[in-house]
Amino acid sequence: MNGWTATATAAFAGGGAAVVWGVATGPLRRRAVAQNLSTTLFCPALLLLAQGYGRPSYVDIALVLALLGPVGTLVFARLLAEDLDEDPPRARALTWVAAGFGAAVVLVVCVATGPGRAMVKLLVTGVLLIGGTLVASRALAHGMPKGEDRHG
């Protein structure tokens, strides 16, 4: 086991336990946030495994997960909009921490990979992962918080 796989194992174990706990218990808002964060935690873990095992196909799986995970969250947010209106999710700090973890992993793996086509794929995966997570989190929280009207 090298540092890449050890870090991926820690991300899978810690993130997986938190996601399973969040999905299995508590109110709907916690379950929706846990579903959104599952992508944000598992995608970087797949990137770490790709580097640790030297398997570029894991990057492809992470790319698909980064694309489809937030889409699934947006579908849930749309379908459960009425229920989430009563008790909207509030996980701004957790979302930023998870997005920061994803960004750090993407940057470290890019440095280890070096310039080339593989780095471009990693950067696209990172942009989809972080952008999708932030958009989906915002959709779960129903956009801009009330009281913040920027137009006057």
PDB file of C-alpha atoms in Angstrom:
ATOM      1  CA  MET A   1       0.000   0.000   0.000  1.00  0.00           C
ATOM      2  CA  ASN A   2       1.388   3.379  -0.962  1.00  0.00           C
ATOM      3  CA  GLY A   3       0.391   6.910   0.080  1.00  0.00           C
ATOM      4  CA  TRP A   4      -2.097   7.263  -2.788  1.00  0.00           C
ATOM      5  CA  THR A   5      -4.041   4.146  -1.881  1.00  0.00           C
ATOM      6  CA  ALA A   6      -3.850   4.875   1.852  1.00  0.00           C
ATOM      7  CA  THR A   7      -5.348   8.328   1.304  1.00  0.00           C
ATOM      8  CA  ALA A   8      -8.020   6.873  -0.991  1.00  0.00           C
ATOM      9  CA  THR A   9      -8.860   4.243   1.626  1.00  0.00           C
ATOM     10  CA  ALA A  10      -9.201   6.930   4.291  1.00  0.00           C
ATOM     11  CA  ALA A  11     -11.461   8.979   2.001  1.00  0.00           C
ATOM     12  CA  PHE A  12     -13.619   5.948   1.196  1.00  0.00           C
ATOM     13  CA  ALA A  13     -13.809   4.827   4.834  1.00  0.00           C
ATOM     14  CA  GLY A  14     -14.390   8.205   6.462  1.00  0.00           C
ATOM     15  CA  GLY A  15     -16.518   9.645   3.698  1.00  0.00           C
ATOM     16  CA  GLY A  16     -18.409   6.409   3.150  1.00  0.00           C
ATOM     17  CA  ALA A  17     -19.275   6.075   6.822  1.00  0.00           C
ATOM     18  CA  ALA A  18     -20.471   9.688   6.963  1.00  0.00           C
ATOM     19  CA  VAL A  19     -22.533   9.304   3.791  1.00  0.00           C
ATOM     20  CA  VAL A  20     -24.147   6.040   4.926  1.00  0.00           C
ATOM     21  CA  TRP A  21     -24.953   7.569   8.313  1.00  0.00           C
ATOM     22  CA  GLY A  22     -26.377  10.697   6.665  1.00  0.00           C
ATOM     23  CA  VAL A  23     -28.516   8.766   4.184  1.00  0.00           C
ATOM     24  CA  ALA A  24     -29.738   6.185   6.689  1.00  0.00           C
ATOM     25  CA  THR A  25     -30.689   8.511   9.537  1.00  0.00           C
ATOM     26  CA  GLY A  26     -32.202  11.859  10.145  1.00  0.00           C
ATOM     27  CA  PRO A  27     -34.441  14.231   8.253  1.00  0.00           C
ATOM     28  CA  LEU A  28     -34.737  14.554   4.498  1.00  0.00           C
ATOM     29  CA  ARG A  29     -32.398  17.549   4.388  1.00  0.00           C
ATOM     30  CA  ARG A  30     -29.535  15.481   5.868  1.00  0.00           C
ATOM     31  CA  ARG A  31     -30.165  12.664   3.407  1.00  0.00           C
ATOM     32  CA  ALA A  32     -30.125  15.067   0.445  1.00  0.00           C
ATOM     33  CA  VAL A  33     -26.861  16.646   1.576  1.00  0.00           C
ATOM     34  CA  ALA A  34     -25.287  13.225   2.124  1.00  0.00           C
ATOM     35  CA  GLN A  35     -26.255  12.146  -1.378  1.00  0.00           C
ATOM     36  CA  ASN A  36     -24.683  15.282  -2.819  1.00  0.00           C
ATOM     37  CA  LEU A  37     -21.489  14.886  -0.807  1.00  0.00           C
ATOM     38  CA  SER A  38     -21.072  11.239  -1.755  1.00  0.00           C
ATOM     39  CA  THR A  39     -19.968  12.300  -5.224  1.00  0.00           C
ATOM     40  CA  THR A  40     -17.690  14.963  -3.806  1.00  0.00           C
ATOM     41  CA  LEU A  41     -15.891  12.412  -1.643  1.00  0.00           C
ATOM     42  CA  PHE A  42     -15.829   9.333  -3.853  1.00  0.00           C
ATOM     43  CA  CYS A  43     -14.667  11.034  -7.048  1.00  0.00           C
ATOM     44  CA  PRO A  44     -11.361  12.271  -5.531  1.00  0.00           C
ATOM     45  CA  ALA A  45     -10.867   8.852  -3.954  1.00  0.00           C
ATOM     46  CA  LEU A  46     -11.117   7.287  -7.414  1.00  0.00           C
ATOM     47  CA  LEU A  47      -8.543   9.772  -8.705  1.00  0.00           C
ATOM     48  CA  LEU A  48      -6.196   8.787  -5.882  1.00  0.00           C
ATOM     49  CA  LEU A  49      -6.714   5.098  -6.664  1.00  0.00           C
ATOM     50  CA  ALA A  50      -6.007   5.754 -10.342  1.00  0.00           C
ATOM     51  CA  GLN A  51      -2.676   7.268  -9.386  1.00  0.00           C
ATOM     52  CA  GLY A  52      -1.887   4.650  -6.751  1.00  0.00           C
ATOM     53  CA  TYR A  53      -2.577   1.636  -8.945  1.00  0.00           C
ATOM     54  CA  GLY A  54      -1.546   3.216 -12.241  1.00  0.00           C
ATOM     55  CA  ARG A  55      -5.003   2.604 -13.736  1.00  0.00           C
ATOM     56  CA  PRO A  56      -6.117   5.483 -15.969  1.00  0.00           C
ATOM     57  CA  SER A  57      -9.518   3.835 -16.400  1.00  0.00           C
ATOM     58  CA  TYR A  58     -10.359   4.895 -12.825  1.00  0.00           C
ATOM     59  CA  VAL A  59     -10.093   8.509 -13.996  1.00  0.00           C
ATOM     60  CA  ASP A  60     -12.795   7.756 -16.564  1.00  0.00           C
ATOM     61  CA  ILE A  61     -15.053   6.409 -13.810  1.00  0.00           C
ATOM     62  CA  ALA A  62     -14.375   9.529 -11.733  1.00  0.00           C
ATOM     63  CA  LEU A  63     -15.203  11.712 -14.751  1.00  0.00           C
ATOM     64  CA  VAL A  64     -18.559   9.985 -15.243  1.00  0.00           C
ATOM     65  CA  LEU A  65     -19.282  10.225 -11.510  1.00  0.00           C
ATOM     66  CA  ALA A  66     -18.388  13.939 -11.485  1.00  0.00           C
ATOM     67  CA  LEU A  67     -20.811  14.484 -14.354  1.00  0.00           C
ATOM     68  CA  LEU A  68     -23.745  12.353 -13.202  1.00  0.00           C
ATOM     69  CA  GLY A  69     -23.572  12.815  -9.411  1.00  0.00           C
ATOM     70  CA  PRO A  70     -24.646  16.461  -9.332  1.00  0.00           C
ATOM     71  CA  VAL A  71     -27.272  15.769 -11.998  1.00  0.00           C
ATOM     72  CA  GLY A  72     -28.788  13.146  -9.695  1.00  0.00           C
ATOM     73  CA  THR A  73     -28.798  15.636  -6.839  1.00  0.00           C
ATOM     74  CA  LEU A  74     -30.535  18.214  -9.029  1.00  0.00           C
ATOM     75  CA  VAL A  75     -33.188  15.648  -9.958  1.00  0.00           C
ATOM     76  CA  PHE A  76     -33.764  14.862  -6.268  1.00  0.00           C
ATOM     77  CA  ALA A  77     -33.917  18.585  -5.447  1.00  0.00           C
ATOM     78  CA  ARG A  78     -36.573  19.064  -8.119  1.00  0.00           C
ATOM     79  CA  LEU A  79     -38.626  16.032  -7.112  1.00  0.00           C
ATOM     80  CA  LEU A  80     -38.434  16.778  -3.395  1.00  0.00           C
ATOM     81  CA  ALA A  81     -38.761  20.575  -3.668  1.00  0.00           C
ATOM     82  CA  GLU A  82     -41.983  20.786  -1.656  1.00  0.00           C
ATOM     83  CA  ASP A  83     -40.602  18.665   1.185  1.00  0.00           C
ATOM     84  CA  LEU A  84     -37.289  20.526   1.208  1.00  0.00           C
ATOM     85  CA  ASP A  85     -39.082  23.905   1.348  1.00  0.00           C
ATOM     86  CA  GLU A  86     -40.248  23.092   4.873  1.00  0.00           C
ATOM     87  CA  ASP A  87     -36.753  22.295   6.169  1.00  0.00           C
ATOM     88  CA  PRO A  88     -34.072  23.287   3.618  1.00  0.00           C
ATOM     89  CA  PRO A  89     -30.578  21.795   3.869  1.00  0.00           C
ATOM     90  CA  ARG A  90     -27.886  23.957   5.380  1.00  0.00           C
ATOM     91  CA  ALA A  91     -24.423  22.557   4.778  1.00  0.00           C
ATOM     92  CA  ARG A  92     -22.461  25.470   3.385  1.00  0.00           C
ATOM     93  CA  ALA A  93     -19.267  24.811   5.383  1.00  0.00           C
ATOM     94  CA  LEU A  94     -19.359  21.069   4.732  1.00  0.00           C
ATOM     95  CA  THR A  95     -19.847  21.666   1.020  1.00  0.00           C
ATOM     96  CA  TRP A  96     -16.865  24.016   0.840  1.00  0.00           C
ATOM     97  CA  VAL A  97     -14.658  21.629   2.811  1.00  0.00           C
ATOM     98  CA  ALA A  98     -15.577  18.725   0.523  1.00  0.00           C
ATOM     99  CA  ALA A  99     -15.056  20.877  -2.593  1.00  0.00           C
ATOM    100  CA  GLY A 100     -11.686  21.986  -1.224  1.00  0.00           C
ATOM    101  CA  PHE A 101     -10.699  18.362  -0.664  1.00  0.00           C
ATOM    102  CA  GLY A 102     -11.649  17.577  -4.261  1.00  0.00           C
ATOM    103  CA  ALA A 103      -9.658  20.557  -5.556  1.00  0.00           C
ATOM    104  CA  ALA A 104      -6.608  19.583  -3.515  1.00  0.00           C
ATOM    105  CA  VAL A 105      -6.715  16.005  -4.767  1.00  0.00           C
ATOM    106  CA  VAL A 106      -7.110  17.102  -8.385  1.00  0.00           C
ATOM    107  CA  LEU A 107      -4.171  19.512  -8.098  1.00  0.00           C
ATOM    108  CA  VAL A 108      -1.886  16.971  -6.425  1.00  0.00           C
ATOM    109  CA  VAL A 109      -2.731  14.266  -8.952  1.00  0.00           C
ATOM    110  CA  CYS A 110      -2.202  16.762 -11.807  1.00  0.00           C
ATOM    111  CA  VAL A 111       1.267  17.575 -10.484  1.00  0.00           C
ATOM    112  CA  ALA A 112       2.080  13.868 -10.193  1.00  0.00           C
ATOM    113  CA  THR A 113       0.731  13.148 -13.674  1.00  0.00           C
ATOM    114  CA  GLY A 114       2.560  15.921 -15.484  1.00  0.00           C
ATOM    115  CA  PRO A 115       1.499  17.844 -18.559  1.00  0.00           C
ATOM    116  CA  GLY A 116      -0.413  16.080 -21.270  1.00  0.00           C
ATOM    117  CA  ARG A 117      -3.745  14.636 -22.165  1.00  0.00           C
ATOM    118  CA  ALA A 118      -4.171  12.919 -18.809  1.00  0.00           C
ATOM    119  CA  MET A 119      -3.807  16.244 -17.017  1.00  0.00           C
ATOM    120  CA  VAL A 120      -6.491  17.822 -19.185  1.00  0.00           C
ATOM    121  CA  LYS A 121      -8.858  14.972 -18.288  1.00  0.00           C
ATOM    122  CA  LEU A 122      -8.057  15.464 -14.602  1.00  0.00           C
ATOM    123  CA  LEU A 123      -8.725  19.203 -14.824  1.00  0.00           C
ATOM    124  CA  VAL A 124     -12.043  18.639 -16.619  1.00  0.00           C
ATOM    125  CA  THR A 125     -12.998  16.126 -13.933  1.00  0.00           C
ATOM    126  CA  GLY A 126     -12.090  18.640 -11.233  1.00  0.00           C
ATOM    127  CA  VAL A 127     -14.088  21.450 -12.807  1.00  0.00           C
ATOM    128  CA  LEU A 128     -17.142  19.197 -13.211  1.00  0.00           C
ATOM    129  CA  LEU A 129     -16.775  17.888  -9.658  1.00  0.00           C
ATOM    130  CA  ILE A 130     -16.369  21.222  -7.904  1.00  0.00           C
ATOM    131  CA  GLY A 131     -18.774  23.182 -10.102  1.00  0.00           C
ATOM    132  CA  GLY A 132     -21.399  20.454  -9.948  1.00  0.00           C
ATOM    133  CA  THR A 133     -21.115  20.148  -6.186  1.00  0.00           C
ATOM    134  CA  LEU A 134     -21.545  23.872  -5.651  1.00  0.00           C
ATOM    135  CA  VAL A 135     -24.457  24.148  -8.078  1.00  0.00           C
ATOM    136  CA  ALA A 136     -26.222  21.118  -6.613  1.00  0.00           C
ATOM    137  CA  SER A 137     -25.663  22.374  -3.060  1.00  0.00           C
ATOM    138  CA  ARG A 138     -27.117  25.737  -4.013  1.00  0.00           C
ATOM    139  CA  ALA A 139     -30.125  24.035  -5.604  1.00  0.00           C
ATOM    140  CA  LEU A 140     -30.724  22.022  -2.431  1.00  0.00           C
ATOM    141  CA  ALA A 141     -30.630  25.206  -0.381  1.00  0.00           C
ATOM    142  CA  HIS A 142     -33.039  26.835  -2.888  1.00  0.00           C
ATOM    143  CA  GLY A 143     -30.693  29.409  -4.369  1.00  0.00           C
ATOM    144  CA  MET A 144     -29.788  32.647  -2.697  1.00  0.00           C
ATOM    145  CA  PRO A 145     -30.775  32.816   0.972  1.00  0.00           C
ATOM    146  CA  LYS A 146     -33.753  35.039   1.743  1.00  0.00           C
ATOM    147  CA  GLY A 147     -32.869  38.580   2.669  1.00  0.00           C
ATOM    148  CA  GLU A 148     -29.950  38.879   0.247  1.00  0.00           C
ATOM    149  CA  ASP A 149     -31.422  40.928  -2.553  1.00  0.00           C
ATOM    150  CA  ARG A 150     -28.567  42.270  -4.668  1.00  0.00           C
ATOM    151  CA  HIS A 151     -30.768  44.467  -6.825  1.00  0.00           C
ATOM    152  CA  GLY A 152     -31.743  46.909  -4.164  1.00  0.00           C
TER     153      GLY A 152
END
